[in-house]
Coordinates of N, CA and C in Angstrom, one line a residue:
M20 N -10.9 9.3 159.3 CA -11.3 10.6 159.4 C -10.4 11.8 159.5
F21 N -9.0 11.4 160.0 CA -7.8 12.6 159.8 C -7.0 12.3 158.5
R22 N -7.2 11.2 157.8 CA -6.1 10.6 156.9 C -6.4 11.6 155.6
P23 N -5.6 11.9 155.0 CA -6.1 13.0 153.6 C -6.4 12.2 152.8
K24 N -7.5 12.9 151.9 CA -7.7 11.7 150.7 C -7.1 12.6 149.6
V25 N -6.4 11.7 148.4 CA -5.9 12.2 147.2 C -6.8 12.2 146.5
P26 N -6.9 13.3 145.7 CA -7.9 12.9 144.5 C -7.4 12.1 143.4
T27 N -8.2 11.3 142.9 CA -7.9 10.8 141.8 C -7.8 11.4 140.3
M28 N -7.3 11.3 139.5 CA -7.1 11.8 138.3 C -8.3 11.1 137.1
P29 N -9.3 11.7 136.8 CA -10.1 11.2 136.2 C -9.6 10.8 134.5
Q30 N -9.9 10.1 133.8 CA -9.5 9.7 132.6 C -10.3 10.9 131.7
P31 N -9.7 11.1 130.6 CA -9.8 12.2 129.6 C -11.0 11.7 129.0
T32 N -11.7 13.0 128.8 CA -13.4 12.6 127.8 C -13.1 13.4 126.7
G33 N -13.8 13.4 125.6 CA -13.8 14.1 124.7 C -13.0 13.1 123.6
L34 N -12.8 14.0 122.5 CA -12.1 13.9 121.3 C -10.4 13.7 121.7
I35 N -9.8 12.8 121.4 CA -8.8 12.4 121.7 C -7.8 12.5 120.4
T36 N -6.8 13.2 120.2 CA -5.9 12.8 118.8 C -4.7 12.4 118.9
A37 N -4.2 11.6 117.9 CA -3.0 10.9 118.0 C -1.9 11.9 117.9
P38 N -1.0 11.7 118.5 CA 0.3 12.3 118.6 C 0.7 12.4 117.3
T39 N 1.2 13.8 116.4 CA 1.8 14.2 115.6 C 3.3 13.7 115.4
V40 N 4.0 13.0 114.5 CA 5.4 12.8 114.4 C 5.8 13.7 113.6
V41 N 7.0 14.2 114.0 CA 7.5 15.5 113.2 C 9.0 14.9 112.7
E42 N 9.3 15.1 111.6 CA 10.3 14.3 110.9 C 11.4 15.4 110.7
P43 N 12.5 15.1 110.8 CA 13.7 16.1 110.7 C 14.1 16.3 109.5
T44 N 14.6 17.5 109.2 CA 14.7 18.1 107.6 C 16.0 18.1 107.7
A45 N 16.6 17.8 106.4 CA 18.1 18.7 106.1 C 18.2 20.1 106.1
V46 N 19.6 20.3 107.0 CA 19.7 22.0 107.1 C 20.8 21.9 105.7
V47 N 20.4 23.4 105.2 CA 21.3 23.7 104.1 C 21.8 24.8 104.9
Q48 N 23.2 25.0 104.6 CA 23.8 26.1 104.8 C 24.6 27.0 103.6
H49 N 24.0 28.6 103.4 CA 24.5 29.0 102.4 C 25.6 30.1 102.6
T50 N 26.6 29.8 101.6 CA 27.7 30.6 102.1 C 27.7 31.9 100.8
P51 N 27.8 33.0 101.3 CA 27.9 33.9 100.3 C 29.4 34.1 99.6
Q52 N 29.3 34.4 98.5 CA 30.8 34.6 97.9 C 31.8 35.8 98.5
S53 N 30.9 36.9 98.7 CA 31.8 38.1 99.5 C 30.9 38.2 100.7
P54 N 32.2 38.7 101.8 CA 31.5 38.9 102.7 C 30.8 40.4 102.9
M55 N 29.8 40.1 103.5 CA 28.4 41.4 103.5 C 29.6 42.5 104.5
P56 N 29.4 43.8 104.3 CA 29.9 44.9 105.1 C 29.1 44.9 106.3
L57 N 29.5 45.1 107.8 CA 28.8 45.1 108.7 C 28.4 47.1 109.1
A58 N 27.1 46.8 109.1 CA 26.5 48.1 109.1 C 26.9 48.7 110.5
A59 N 27.1 49.9 110.5 CA 27.8 50.5 112.0 C 26.7 51.0 113.0
P60 N 26.6 50.5 114.2 CA 25.6 50.6 115.2 C 24.9 52.0 115.3
T61 N 23.8 52.7 114.8 CA 23.4 53.8 115.0 C 22.9 54.1 116.5
A62 N 22.5 55.2 117.0 CA 22.0 55.7 118.2 C 20.3 55.8 118.3
A63 N 19.9 54.6 119.3 CA 18.7 54.6 119.3 C 17.9 56.4 119.2
A64 N 16.7 56.0 118.2 CA 16.0 57.3 117.7 C 15.0 57.5 118.9
R65 N 15.1 58.2 120.1 CA 14.0 58.3 121.2 C 13.8 59.5 121.3
P66 N 13.0 60.1 121.5 CA 12.6 61.6 121.5 C 13.1 62.2 122.7
T67 N 13.9 63.4 122.8 CA 14.7 64.1 124.0 C 13.5 65.0 124.6
V68 N 13.2 65.0 125.7 CA 12.6 66.0 126.4 C 13.2 67.4 126.8
Q69 N 13.0 68.5 126.3 CA 13.1 69.5 126.4 C 12.4 70.2 127.3
L70 N 12.6 70.5 128.4 CA 11.8 71.8 129.3 C 12.1 72.9 129.0
T71 N 11.2 73.7 128.5 CA 11.4 75.1 128.4 C 10.7 75.7 130.0
P72 N 11.3 77.1 129.9 CA 11.0 77.7 131.2 C 9.4 77.9 131.4
G73 N 8.5 78.2 130.7 CA 7.3 78.0 130.9 C 6.7 76.9 131.0
A74 N 7.2 75.8 130.6 CA 7.1 74.3 131.0 C 7.1 73.8 132.8
V75 N 8.4 74.2 133.0 CA 8.8 74.1 134.3 C 8.1 75.0 135.2
I76 N 7.6 76.3 134.8 CA 6.9 76.8 135.9 C 5.5 76.4 136.0
A77 N 5.0 75.9 134.5 CA 3.8 75.2 134.6 C 3.7 74.0 135.7
L78 N 5.0 73.2 135.8 CA 5.0 71.9 136.5 C 5.2 72.1 138.0
V79 N 5.8 73.1 138.2 CA 6.0 73.7 139.6 C 4.5 73.9 140.1
G80 N 4.0 74.8 139.6 CA 2.8 75.4 139.9 C 1.4 74.4 140.3
G81 N 1.7 73.5 138.9 CA 0.8 72.4 139.3 C 1.0 71.5 140.3
G82 N 2.5 71.2 140.6 CA 2.6 70.6 142.0 C 2.6 71.5 143.2
A83 N 2.6 72.6 143.1 CA 2.3 73.3 144.4 C 0.8 73.2 144.3
A84 N 0.1 73.2 143.7 CA -1.4 73.5 143.4 C -2.0 71.9 144.1
V85 N -1.4 71.0 143.7 CA -1.8 69.7 144.4 C -1.2 69.5 145.5
V86 N -0.6 70.1 146.1 CA 0.0 69.9 147.5 C -0.6 70.6 148.3
L87 N -1.1 71.9 148.1 CA -1.9 72.7 148.8 C -3.5 72.2 148.5
V88 N -3.9 71.7 147.8 CA -5.4 70.9 147.9 C -5.3 69.9 149.0
I89 N -4.4 68.8 148.5 CA -4.2 68.0 149.5 C -4.4 68.2 150.8
G90 N -3.2 69.1 151.2 CA -2.9 69.8 152.5 C -4.8 70.1 153.1
A91 N -5.1 70.9 152.1 CA -6.2 71.8 152.8 C -7.2 70.6 153.1
V92 N -7.3 69.3 152.4 CA -8.1 68.4 152.4 C -7.8 67.4 153.9
L93 N -6.3 67.3 154.4 CA -6.3 66.8 155.2 C -6.2 67.4 156.2
V94 N -6.1 68.6 156.5 CA -6.5 69.6 157.5 C -7.8 69.4 157.4
S95 N -8.9 70.3 156.7 CA -10.4 69.9 156.7 C -10.8 68.4 157.6
M96 N -10.2 67.3 157.4 CA -10.8 66.4 157.8 C -10.1 66.3 159.5
L97 N -8.7 66.7 159.8 CA -8.5 66.6 160.8 C -9.3 67.5 161.6
L98 N -9.7 68.8 160.9 CA -10.6 69.7 162.0 C -11.9 69.0 162.2
A99 N -12.4 68.4 161.1 CA -13.9 67.9 161.2 C -14.0 66.7 162.5
V100 N -12.5 66.3 162.7 CA -12.7 65.1 163.5 C -12.4 65.7 165.0
A101 N -11.7 66.4 165.2 CA -11.6 67.6 166.5 C -12.8 68.2 167.0
I102 N -13.5 68.9 165.9 CA -14.9 69.5 166.0 C -16.0 68.3 166.7
T103 N -15.9 67.0 166.1 CA -16.7 66.1 166.7 C -16.5 65.2 167.9
G104 N -15.2 65.2 168.0 CA -14.6 64.7 169.3 C -14.9 65.7 170.5
A105 N -14.9 67.1 170.3 CA -15.6 67.9 171.4 C -16.6 68.0 171.2
S106 N -17.3 68.0 170.7 CA -18.9 67.9 170.9 C -19.3 67.0 171.3
V107 N -18.7 65.6 171.3 CA -19.0 64.5 172.3 C -18.8 64.6 173.3
A108 N -17.7 65.3 173.8 CA -17.2 65.2 175.2 C -18.6 66.1 175.7
I109 N -18.7 67.4 175.2 CA -19.8 68.4 175.3 C -21.0 67.8 175.9
C110 N -21.5 66.6 174.9 CA -22.9 65.9 175.1 C -22.6 65.1 176.3
A111 N -21.5 64.7 176.5 CA -21.2 63.8 177.7 C -21.3 64.3 178.9
L112 N -20.6 65.5 178.9 CA -20.7 66.3 180.1 C -22.1 66.7 180.6
V113 N -22.8 67.2 179.6 CA -24.4 67.7 179.8 C -25.1 66.5 179.9
I114 N -25.1 65.2 179.8 CA -25.6 64.3 180.3 C -25.5 63.6 181.6
R115 N -24.2 63.9 181.6 CA -23.7 63.5 183.2 C -24.1 64.8 184.5
S116 N -24.0 65.7 184.0 CA -24.9 66.7 184.7 C -26.3 66.7 185.0
L117 N -26.9 66.3 184.0 CA -28.7 66.2 184.1 C -28.5 65.1 184.9
I118 N -28.1 63.8 184.5 CA -28.1 62.4 185.6 C -28.2 63.1 187.0
A119 N -26.4 63.6 186.9 CA -26.5 63.6 189.0 C -27.5 64.9 189.4
S120 N -27.9 65.6 188.4 CA -28.8 66.9 189.1 C -30.2 65.9 189.1
A121 N -30.5 65.2 188.3 CA -31.6 64.3 188.5 C -31.6 63.2 190.3
D122 N -30.6 63.0 190.0 CA -30.3 62.3 191.2 C -30.4 62.7 192.5
Q123 N -30.1 64.1 192.7 CA -30.0 65.2 194.0 C -31.6 65.5 194.2
H124 N -32.3 65.7 193.1 CA -33.7 66.0 193.2 C -34.6 64.7 193.8
R125 N -34.1 63.7 194.1 CA -34.9 62.7 194.7 C -34.8 62.5 196.1

């Protein structure tokens, strides 16, 4: 019951192809008559990013707007939780007061 069972590998089914034999071929080396001149390495042609003053102002303004929006959303969520907690506390006090006054009238 507690001994592990090792799964057996089933035999392959379907089409079985015979292995192909790769025969080696002769390698012919070609030596040029005159050595070729080496090309000078060139710098990679990648575009450079140039920030204009207008682009910098737009980036700063966009970042500030994102921070303000995220901050407003987080503050509003915190305020919603605080208001909900306060209202639940007030409801609990009112219900406790009603229960206590109902016990006194008996």
